[in-house]
PDB file of C-alpha atoms in Angstrom:
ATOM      1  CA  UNK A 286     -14.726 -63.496   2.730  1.00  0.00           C
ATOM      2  CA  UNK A 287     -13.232 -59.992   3.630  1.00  0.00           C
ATOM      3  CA  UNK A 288      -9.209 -60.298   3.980  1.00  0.00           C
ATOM      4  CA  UNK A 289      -8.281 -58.799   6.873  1.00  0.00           C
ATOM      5  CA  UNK A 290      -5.961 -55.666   6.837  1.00  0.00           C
ATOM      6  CA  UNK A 291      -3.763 -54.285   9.552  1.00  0.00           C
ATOM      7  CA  UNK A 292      -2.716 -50.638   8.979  1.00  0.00           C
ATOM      8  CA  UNK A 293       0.684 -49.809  10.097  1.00  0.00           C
ATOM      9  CA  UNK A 294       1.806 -45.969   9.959  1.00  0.00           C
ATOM     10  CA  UNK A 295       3.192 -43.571  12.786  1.00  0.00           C
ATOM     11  CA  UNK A 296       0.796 -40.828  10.924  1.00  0.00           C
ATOM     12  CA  UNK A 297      -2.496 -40.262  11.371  1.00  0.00           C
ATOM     13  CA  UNK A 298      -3.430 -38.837   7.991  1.00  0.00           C
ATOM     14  CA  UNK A 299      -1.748 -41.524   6.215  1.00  0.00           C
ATOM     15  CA  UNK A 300      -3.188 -43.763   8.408  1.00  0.00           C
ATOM     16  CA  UNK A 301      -7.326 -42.141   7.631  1.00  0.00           C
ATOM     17  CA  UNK A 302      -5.871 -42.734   3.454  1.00  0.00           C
ATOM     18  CA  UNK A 303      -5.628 -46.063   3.697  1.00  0.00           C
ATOM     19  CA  UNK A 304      -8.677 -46.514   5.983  1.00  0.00           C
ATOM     20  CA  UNK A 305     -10.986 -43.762   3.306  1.00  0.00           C
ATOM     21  CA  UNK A 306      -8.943 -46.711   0.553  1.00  0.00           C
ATOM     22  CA  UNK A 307      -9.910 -49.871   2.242  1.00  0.00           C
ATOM     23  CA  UNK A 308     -13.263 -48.948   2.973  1.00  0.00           C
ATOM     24  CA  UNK A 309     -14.452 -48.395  -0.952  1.00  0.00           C
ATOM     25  CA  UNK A 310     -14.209 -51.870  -1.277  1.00  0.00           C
ATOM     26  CA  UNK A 311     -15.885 -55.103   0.382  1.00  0.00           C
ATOM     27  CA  UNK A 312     -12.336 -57.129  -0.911  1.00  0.00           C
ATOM     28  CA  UNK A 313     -10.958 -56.105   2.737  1.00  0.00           C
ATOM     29  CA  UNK A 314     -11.912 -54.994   6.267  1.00  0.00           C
ATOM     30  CA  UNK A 315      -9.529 -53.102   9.028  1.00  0.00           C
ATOM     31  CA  UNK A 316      -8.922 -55.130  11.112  1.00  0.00           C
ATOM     32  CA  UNK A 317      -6.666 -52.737  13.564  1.00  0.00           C
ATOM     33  CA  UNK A 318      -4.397 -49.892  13.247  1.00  0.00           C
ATOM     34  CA  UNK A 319      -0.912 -49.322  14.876  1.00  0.00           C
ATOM     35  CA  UNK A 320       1.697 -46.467  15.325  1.00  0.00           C
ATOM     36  CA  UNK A 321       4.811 -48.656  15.872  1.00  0.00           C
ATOM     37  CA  UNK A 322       6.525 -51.466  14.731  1.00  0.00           C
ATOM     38  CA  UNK A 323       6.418 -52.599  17.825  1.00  0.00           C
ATOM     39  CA  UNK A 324       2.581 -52.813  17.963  1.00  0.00           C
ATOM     40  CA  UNK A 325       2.255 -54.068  14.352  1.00  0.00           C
ATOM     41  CA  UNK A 326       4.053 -57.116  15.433  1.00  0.00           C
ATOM     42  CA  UNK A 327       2.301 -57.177  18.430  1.00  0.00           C
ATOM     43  CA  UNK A 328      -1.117 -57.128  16.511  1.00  0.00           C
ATOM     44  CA  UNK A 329      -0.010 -59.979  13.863  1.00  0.00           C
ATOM     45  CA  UNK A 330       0.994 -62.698  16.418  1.00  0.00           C
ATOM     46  CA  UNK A 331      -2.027 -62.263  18.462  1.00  0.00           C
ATOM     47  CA  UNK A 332      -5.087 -61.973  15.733  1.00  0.00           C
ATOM     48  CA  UNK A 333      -5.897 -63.223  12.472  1.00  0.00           C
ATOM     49  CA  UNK A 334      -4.533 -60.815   9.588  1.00  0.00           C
ATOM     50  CA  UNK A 335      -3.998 -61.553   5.985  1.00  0.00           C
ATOM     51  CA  UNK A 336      -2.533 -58.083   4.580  1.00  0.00           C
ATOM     52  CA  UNK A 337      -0.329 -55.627   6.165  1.00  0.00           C
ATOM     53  CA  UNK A 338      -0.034 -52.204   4.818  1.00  0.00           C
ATOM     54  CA  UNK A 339       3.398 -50.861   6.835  1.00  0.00           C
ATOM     55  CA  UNK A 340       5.815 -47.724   6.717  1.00  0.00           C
ATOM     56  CA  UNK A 341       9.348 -47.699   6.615  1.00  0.00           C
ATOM     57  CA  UNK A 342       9.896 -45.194   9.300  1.00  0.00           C
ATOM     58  CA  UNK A 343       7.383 -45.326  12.114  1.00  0.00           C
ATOM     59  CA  UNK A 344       9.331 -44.283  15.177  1.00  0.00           C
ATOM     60  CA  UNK A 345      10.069 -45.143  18.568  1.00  0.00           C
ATOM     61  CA  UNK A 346      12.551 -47.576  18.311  1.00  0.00           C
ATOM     62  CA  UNK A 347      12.360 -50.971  15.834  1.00  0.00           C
ATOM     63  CA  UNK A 348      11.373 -49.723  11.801  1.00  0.00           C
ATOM     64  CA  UNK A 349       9.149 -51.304   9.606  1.00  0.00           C
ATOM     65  CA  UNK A 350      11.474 -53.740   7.986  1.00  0.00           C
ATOM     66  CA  UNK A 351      12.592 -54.898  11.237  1.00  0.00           C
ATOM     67  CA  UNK A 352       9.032 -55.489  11.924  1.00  0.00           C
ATOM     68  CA  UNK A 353       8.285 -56.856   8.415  1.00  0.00           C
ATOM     69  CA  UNK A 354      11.535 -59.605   9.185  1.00  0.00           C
ATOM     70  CA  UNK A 355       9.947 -60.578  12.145  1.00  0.00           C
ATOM     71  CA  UNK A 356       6.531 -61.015  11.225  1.00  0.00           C
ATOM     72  CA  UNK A 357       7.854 -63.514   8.277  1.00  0.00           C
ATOM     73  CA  UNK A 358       9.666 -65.541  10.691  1.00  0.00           C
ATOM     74  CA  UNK A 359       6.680 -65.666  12.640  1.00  0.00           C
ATOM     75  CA  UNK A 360       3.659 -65.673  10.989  1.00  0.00           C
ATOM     76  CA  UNK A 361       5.317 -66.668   7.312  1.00  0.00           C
ATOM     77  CA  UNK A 362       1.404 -66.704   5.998  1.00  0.00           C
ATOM     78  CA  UNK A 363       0.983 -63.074   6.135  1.00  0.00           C
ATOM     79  CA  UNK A 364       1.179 -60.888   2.938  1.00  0.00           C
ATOM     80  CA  UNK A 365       3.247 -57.685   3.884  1.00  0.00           C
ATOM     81  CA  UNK A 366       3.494 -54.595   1.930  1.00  0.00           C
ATOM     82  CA  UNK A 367       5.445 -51.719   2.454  1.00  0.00           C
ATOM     83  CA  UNK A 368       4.117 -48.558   1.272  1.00  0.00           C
ATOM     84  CA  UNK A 369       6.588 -45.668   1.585  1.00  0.00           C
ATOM     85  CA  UNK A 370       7.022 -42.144   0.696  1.00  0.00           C
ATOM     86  CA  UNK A 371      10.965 -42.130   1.079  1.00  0.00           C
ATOM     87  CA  UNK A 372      13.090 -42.612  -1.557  1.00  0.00           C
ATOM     88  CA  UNK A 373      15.533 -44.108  -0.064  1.00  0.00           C
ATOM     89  CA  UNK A 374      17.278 -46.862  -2.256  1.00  0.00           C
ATOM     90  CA  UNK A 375      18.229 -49.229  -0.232  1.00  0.00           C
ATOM     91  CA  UNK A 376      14.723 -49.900   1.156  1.00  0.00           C
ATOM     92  CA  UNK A 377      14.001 -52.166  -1.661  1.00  0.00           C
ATOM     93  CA  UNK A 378      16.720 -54.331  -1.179  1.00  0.00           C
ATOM     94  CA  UNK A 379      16.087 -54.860   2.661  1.00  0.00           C
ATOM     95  CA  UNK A 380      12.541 -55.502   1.470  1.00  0.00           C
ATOM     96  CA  UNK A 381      13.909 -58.107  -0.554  1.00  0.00           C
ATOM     97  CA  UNK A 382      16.014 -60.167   1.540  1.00  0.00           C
ATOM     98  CA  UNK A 383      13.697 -60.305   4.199  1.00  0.00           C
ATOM     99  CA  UNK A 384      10.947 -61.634   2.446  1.00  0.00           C
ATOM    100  CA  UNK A 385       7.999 -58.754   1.886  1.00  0.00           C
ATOM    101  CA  UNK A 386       5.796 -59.396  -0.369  1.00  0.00           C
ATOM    102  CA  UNK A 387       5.107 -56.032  -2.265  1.00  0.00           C
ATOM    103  CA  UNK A 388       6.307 -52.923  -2.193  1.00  0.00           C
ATOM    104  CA  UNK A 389       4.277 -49.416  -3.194  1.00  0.00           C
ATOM    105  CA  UNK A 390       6.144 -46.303  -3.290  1.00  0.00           C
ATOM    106  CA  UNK A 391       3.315 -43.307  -2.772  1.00  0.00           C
ATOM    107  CA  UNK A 392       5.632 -40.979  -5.255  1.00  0.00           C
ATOM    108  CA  UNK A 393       5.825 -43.546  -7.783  1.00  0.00           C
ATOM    109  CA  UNK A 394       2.359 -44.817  -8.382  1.00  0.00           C
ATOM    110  CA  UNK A 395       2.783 -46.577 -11.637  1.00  0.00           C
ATOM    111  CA  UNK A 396      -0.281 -49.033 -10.478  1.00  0.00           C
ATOM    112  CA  UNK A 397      -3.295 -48.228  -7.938  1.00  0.00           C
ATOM    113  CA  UNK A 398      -2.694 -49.299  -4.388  1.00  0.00           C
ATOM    114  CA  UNK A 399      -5.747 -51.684  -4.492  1.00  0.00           C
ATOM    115  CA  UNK A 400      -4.526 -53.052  -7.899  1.00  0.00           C
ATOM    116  CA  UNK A 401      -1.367 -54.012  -5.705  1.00  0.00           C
ATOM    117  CA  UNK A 402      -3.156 -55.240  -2.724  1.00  0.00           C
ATOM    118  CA  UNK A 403      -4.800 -57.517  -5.076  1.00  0.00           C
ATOM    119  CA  UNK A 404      -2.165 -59.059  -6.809  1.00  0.00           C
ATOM    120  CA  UNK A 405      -0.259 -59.650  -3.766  1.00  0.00           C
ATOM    121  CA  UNK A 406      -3.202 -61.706  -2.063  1.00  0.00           C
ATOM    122  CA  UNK A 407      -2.886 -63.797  -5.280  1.00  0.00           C
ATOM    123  CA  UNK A 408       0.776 -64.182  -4.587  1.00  0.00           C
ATOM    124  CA  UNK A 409       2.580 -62.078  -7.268  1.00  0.00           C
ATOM    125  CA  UNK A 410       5.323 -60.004  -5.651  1.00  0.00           C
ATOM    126  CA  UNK A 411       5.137 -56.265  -7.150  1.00  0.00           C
ATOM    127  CA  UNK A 412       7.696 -53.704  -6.558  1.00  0.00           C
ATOM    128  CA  UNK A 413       8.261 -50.602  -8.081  1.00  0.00           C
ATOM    129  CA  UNK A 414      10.609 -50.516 -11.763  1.00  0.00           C
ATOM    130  CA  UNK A 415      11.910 -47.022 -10.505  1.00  0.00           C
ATOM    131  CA  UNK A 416      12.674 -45.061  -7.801  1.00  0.00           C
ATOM    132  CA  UNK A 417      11.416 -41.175  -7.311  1.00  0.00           C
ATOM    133  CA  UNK A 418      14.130 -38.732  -8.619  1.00  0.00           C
ATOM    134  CA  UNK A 419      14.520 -35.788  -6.256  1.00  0.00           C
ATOM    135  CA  UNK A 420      16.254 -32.909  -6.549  1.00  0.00           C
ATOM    136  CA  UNK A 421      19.591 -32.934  -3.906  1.00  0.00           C
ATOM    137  CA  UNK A 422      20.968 -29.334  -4.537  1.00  0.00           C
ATOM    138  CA  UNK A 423      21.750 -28.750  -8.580  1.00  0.00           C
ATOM    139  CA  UNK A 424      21.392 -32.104  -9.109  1.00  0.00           C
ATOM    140  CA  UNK A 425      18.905 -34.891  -8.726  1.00  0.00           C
ATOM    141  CA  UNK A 426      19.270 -37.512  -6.979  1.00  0.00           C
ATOM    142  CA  UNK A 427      19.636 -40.475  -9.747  1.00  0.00           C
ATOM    143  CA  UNK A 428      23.770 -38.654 -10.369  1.00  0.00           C
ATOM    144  CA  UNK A 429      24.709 -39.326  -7.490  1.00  0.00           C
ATOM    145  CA  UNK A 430      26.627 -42.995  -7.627  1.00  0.00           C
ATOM    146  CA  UNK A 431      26.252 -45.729  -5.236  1.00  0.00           C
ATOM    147  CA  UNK A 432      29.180 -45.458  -3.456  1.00  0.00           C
ATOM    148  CA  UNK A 433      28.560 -41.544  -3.187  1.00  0.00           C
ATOM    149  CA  UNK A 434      25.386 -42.659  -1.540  1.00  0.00           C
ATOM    150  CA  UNK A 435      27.293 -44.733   0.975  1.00  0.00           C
ATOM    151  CA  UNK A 436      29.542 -41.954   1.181  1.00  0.00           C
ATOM    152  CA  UNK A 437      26.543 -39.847   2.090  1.00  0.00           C
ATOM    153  CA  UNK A 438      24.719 -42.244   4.404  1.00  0.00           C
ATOM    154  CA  UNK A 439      28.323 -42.297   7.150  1.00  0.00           C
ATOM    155  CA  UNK A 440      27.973 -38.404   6.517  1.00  0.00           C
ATOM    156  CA  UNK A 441      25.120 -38.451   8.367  1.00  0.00           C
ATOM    157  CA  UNK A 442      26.626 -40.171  11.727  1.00  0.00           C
ATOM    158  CA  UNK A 443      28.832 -37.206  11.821  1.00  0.00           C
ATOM    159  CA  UNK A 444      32.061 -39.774  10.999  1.00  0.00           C
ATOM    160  CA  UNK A 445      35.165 -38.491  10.012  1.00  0.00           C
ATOM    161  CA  UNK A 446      36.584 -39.189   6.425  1.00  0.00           C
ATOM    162  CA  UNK A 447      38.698 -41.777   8.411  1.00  0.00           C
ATOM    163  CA  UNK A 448      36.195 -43.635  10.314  1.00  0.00           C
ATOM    164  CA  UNK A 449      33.865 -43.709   6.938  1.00  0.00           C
ATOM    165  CA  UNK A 450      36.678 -45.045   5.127  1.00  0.00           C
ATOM    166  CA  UNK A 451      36.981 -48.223   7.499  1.00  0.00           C
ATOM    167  CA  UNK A 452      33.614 -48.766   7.601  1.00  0.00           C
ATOM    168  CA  UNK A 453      33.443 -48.816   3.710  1.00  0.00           C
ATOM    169  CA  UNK A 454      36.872 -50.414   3.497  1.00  0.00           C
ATOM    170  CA  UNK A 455      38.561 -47.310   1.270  1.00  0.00           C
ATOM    171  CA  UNK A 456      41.425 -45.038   2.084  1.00  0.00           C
ATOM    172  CA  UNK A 457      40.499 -41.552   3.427  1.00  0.00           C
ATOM    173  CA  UNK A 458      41.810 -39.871   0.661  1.00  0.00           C
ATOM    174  CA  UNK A 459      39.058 -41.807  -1.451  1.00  0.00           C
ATOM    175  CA  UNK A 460      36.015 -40.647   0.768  1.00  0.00           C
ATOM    176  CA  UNK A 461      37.810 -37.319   0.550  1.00  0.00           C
ATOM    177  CA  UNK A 462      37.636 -37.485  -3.284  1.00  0.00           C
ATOM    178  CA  UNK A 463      33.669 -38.882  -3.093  1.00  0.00           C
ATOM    179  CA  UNK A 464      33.252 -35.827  -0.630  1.00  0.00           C
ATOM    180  CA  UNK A 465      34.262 -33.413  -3.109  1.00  0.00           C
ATOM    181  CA  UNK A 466      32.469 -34.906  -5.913  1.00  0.00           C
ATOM    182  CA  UNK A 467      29.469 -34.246  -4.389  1.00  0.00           C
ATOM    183  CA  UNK A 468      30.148 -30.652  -2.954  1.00  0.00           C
ATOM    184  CA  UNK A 469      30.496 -29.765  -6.828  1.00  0.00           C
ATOM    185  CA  UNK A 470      27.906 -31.497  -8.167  1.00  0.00           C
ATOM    186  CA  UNK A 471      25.038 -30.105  -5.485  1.00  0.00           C
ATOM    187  CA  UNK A 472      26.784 -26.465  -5.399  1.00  0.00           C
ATOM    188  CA  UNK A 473      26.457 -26.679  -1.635  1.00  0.00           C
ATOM    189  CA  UNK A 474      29.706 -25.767   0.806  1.00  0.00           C
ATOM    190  CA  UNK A 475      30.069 -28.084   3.281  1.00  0.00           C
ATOM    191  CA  UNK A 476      29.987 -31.585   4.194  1.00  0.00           C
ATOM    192  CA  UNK A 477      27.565 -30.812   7.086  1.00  0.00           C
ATOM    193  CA  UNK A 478      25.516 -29.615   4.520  1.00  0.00           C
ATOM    194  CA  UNK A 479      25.306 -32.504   2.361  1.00  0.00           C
ATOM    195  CA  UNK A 480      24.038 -34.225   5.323  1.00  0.00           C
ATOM    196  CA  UNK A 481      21.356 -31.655   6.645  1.00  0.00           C
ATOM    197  CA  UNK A 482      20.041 -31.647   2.878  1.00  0.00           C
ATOM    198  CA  UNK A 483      20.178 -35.451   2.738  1.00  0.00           C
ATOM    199  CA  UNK A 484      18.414 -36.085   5.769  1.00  0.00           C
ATOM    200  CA  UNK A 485      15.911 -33.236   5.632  1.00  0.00           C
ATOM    201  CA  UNK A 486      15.093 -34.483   1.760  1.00  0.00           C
ATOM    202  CA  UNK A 487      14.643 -38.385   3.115  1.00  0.00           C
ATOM    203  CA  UNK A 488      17.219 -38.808   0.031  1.00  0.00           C
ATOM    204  CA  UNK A 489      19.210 -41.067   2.609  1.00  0.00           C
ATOM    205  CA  UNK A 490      18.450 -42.637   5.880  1.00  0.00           C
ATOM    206  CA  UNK A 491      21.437 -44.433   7.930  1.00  0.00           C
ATOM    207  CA  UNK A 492      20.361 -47.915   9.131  1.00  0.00           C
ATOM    208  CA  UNK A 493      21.315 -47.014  12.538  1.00  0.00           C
ATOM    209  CA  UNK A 494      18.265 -44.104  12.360  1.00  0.00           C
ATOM    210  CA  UNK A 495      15.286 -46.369  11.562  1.00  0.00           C
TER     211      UNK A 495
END
């Protein structure tokens, strides 16, 4: 028997992938598709489905590891994977903790989305060894430290050196420093820069945007 796969992506074009993917094989059948998170969740506590293929970012409101957490406490029995093209770090980790199954990062494809599908019906867990390394100014993205990624991430809110340094619990001169650090390794001139590059490069995503 077919397992049944629910689709889960705010675009359409990813969406027709995984639909042109699914339908080489007679392993799985679509069962539905959904734009939100919302939906998705929707869709798993009122029908039968075994897999769910599910963006990070889909919009309107709740994301997909919001979604994901829910599901689990839910419907524990269903297999979710994210698939994502963001390389945003700390995706993994969420991913983790709340209890999805696989994870399949569309830059890194170090094994084919099927292969994954299948080993995660069986009950492996698969997540990617490594990130995607993207280039954040002059340099890429795997110089950048963690805490210069945390640094980043309040930059984005538009916080003051102060108000990032309580939420991070380090003095303002320290964010300053991080700050600076980053300005000279990227070559570009401003914080507000950082922050347009970071967000328009998906290289960091504050939890309070997804």
């Amino acid at each position: 028997m077919a397992y049944k796969v629910l689709i889960a992506d705010d675009q359409k074009m990813v969406r027709q992938m995984f639909e042109t993917v699914l339908n080489s094989t007679s392993d799985y059948t679509i069962a539905g598709m959904a734009k939100t998170a919302a939906e998705t969740v929707r869709i798993c506590l009122e029908q039968k489905i075994d897999l769910v293929l599910m963006d990070v970012v889909m919009g309107y409101g709740m994301d997909g590891l919001d979604a994901a957490k829910q599901i689990k406490q839910e419907r524990p029995d269903v297999k979710i994977m994210i698939v994502t093209s963001m390389p945003e770090t700390t995706y993994i980790d969420r991913a983790k903790e709340i209890g999805v199954d696989s994870f399949w990062h569309k830059e890194v494809q170090e094994q084919p989305l099927l292969e994954i599908m299948n080993r995660t019906m069986t009950g492996e867990s698969i997540y990617p060894t490594e990130m995607p390394v993207i280039w954040f100014g002059n340099t890429i993205s795997t110089e950048l430290t963690d805490i210069e990624m945390s640094v980043l991430r309040e930059l984005m809110t538009c916080a003051s050196n102060k108000e990032i340094g309580e939420r991070l619990f380090m003095s303002e001169s320290t964010v300053k420093r991080h700050i600076a650090d980053m300005l000279a390794k990227t070559g570009f001139k401003s914080r507000l820069q950082l922050a347009i590059e970071a967000r328009g490069g998906g290289l960091v995503i504050h939890h309070e945007e997804i």
